[in-house]
Amino acid sequence: MTSPRSHKCLTILEEKKIIDIAESGGTKKDIAKQFGILPSTLSNILKNKDRILGLNVSDGKKRFRKCKFPQLEECLVKWFAQCREKNIPMSGAMLKEKALSFALSLGMVGFSASEGWLANFKKRHDIVYKKLCGESVSVDESVCSNWKIDLKGLLDNYEPRNIFNTDETGHFFKCLPEKTLNFQSEKCYGGKHSKQRVTLLLATNMDGSEKLKPLIIGKSAKPRCFKGVKSFPVDYKANKKSWMTTELFNTWLLQLNKSMKKQKRKILLFMDNCTVHNNPPPLEHIKVHFFPPNTTSKLQPLDQGVIQNFKIFYRKEVVKLVLDKIENGSIVNITMLTAMTMIDKAWKNVRQQTILN
């Protein structure tokens, strides 16, 4: 039994020579034998001849390092091309996840889909990011400095576990990436993006030991996907614009106050001074403290990477779902119930150390 041929890394000049020979009437069998390459490699070169002929690289220069997993990369490139033909937006995370899936299917050991591998994979196959066809408020640094000086006195009477911060964020829970990986020589198209947005309220304490259950505010009071479901991983409220209102926020505060009363705790809660926060009800177990106006981008703890970290984890959940749907040949449809499950999982995945930092 003969051993399989190892993958050969060709220079640009060699690939251009292969194309010339093929266009001059050379047979695929003879060309593959002459250059010591697999028939599938030859097919890929001829398929991408326009892109290769357009490259301007010095004669002896290698395009990339030797590929350690040629069979995996051949499968991944074909799958990537098929996805882009269907106008499915692709990200680096999706490529890495699918590569790991191929590695498992092919029984490969030692493949980790690292960032380094991804960068080299994109170089090897000429894959780049392309665009599919809030302005920050000026912060007064002196106000922030003075507030930080006063902060120590505010915190003296509270343990870190009893100091909380809450913030709302807009969340396009159905939206796929607006950029995609694509072959550089090809035009970039994408499907229509969903604009469905919810408001998401997150809250956690200072040492990261307690992340409160997220609150989602959607448009529909009773989404169809809720039918027959008796319990939900996160809280859900609704209004016509899916915005936070004074009534909804005060209801949330009263529920939190009730919870702290049961635990016999008194907490300090930091929040921004937006209109819906400005008229809190009497709270026996919660002391509310507002950040100075127009300083939340600098002073709001959740804005210093915690919400961003949550959204990264949410995006990973979307990636896993999209890949699963692609494999099953079904349409990607993120319902509110699906989004709630992914929001819950993403929020739980935010590490205590991240919040503490």
PDB file of C-alpha atoms in Angstrom, residues 5 12 20 46 50 57 89 101 155 234 248 250 305 314 325 334:
ATOM      1  CA  ARG A   5       1.407  12.195  -1.321  1.00  0.00           C
ATOM      2  CA  ILE A  12       2.981  32.017  -7.717  1.00  0.00           C
ATOM      3  CA  ASP A  20      -0.243  28.430 -19.178  1.00  0.00           C
ATOM      4  CA  LEU A  46      -7.470  26.344 -12.665  1.00  0.00           C
ATOM      5  CA  ASP A  50      -8.113  34.871 -12.809  1.00  0.00           C
ATOM      6  CA  VAL A  57       4.757  38.313  -6.675  1.00  0.00           C
ATOM      7  CA  PRO A  89     -22.051  36.193   5.725  1.00  0.00           C
ATOM      8  CA  SER A 101     -15.812  20.199  12.992  1.00  0.00           C
ATOM      9  CA  LEU A 155     -18.132  52.859  49.008  1.00  0.00           C
ATOM     10  CA  VAL A 234     -34.412  35.631  31.449  1.00  0.00           C
ATOM     11  CA  LEU A 248     -40.690  49.151  33.548  1.00  0.00           C
ATOM     12  CA  ASN A 250     -39.271  51.129  38.529  1.00  0.00           C
ATOM     13  CA  GLY A 305     -15.766  46.013  28.413  1.00  0.00           C
ATOM     14  CA  TYR A 314     -23.614  36.093  22.241  1.00  0.00           C
ATOM     15  CA  LYS A 325     -28.473  25.409  10.361  1.00  0.00           C
ATOM     16  CA  ILE A 334     -33.495  33.300  15.581  1.00  0.00           C
TER      17      ILE A 334
END
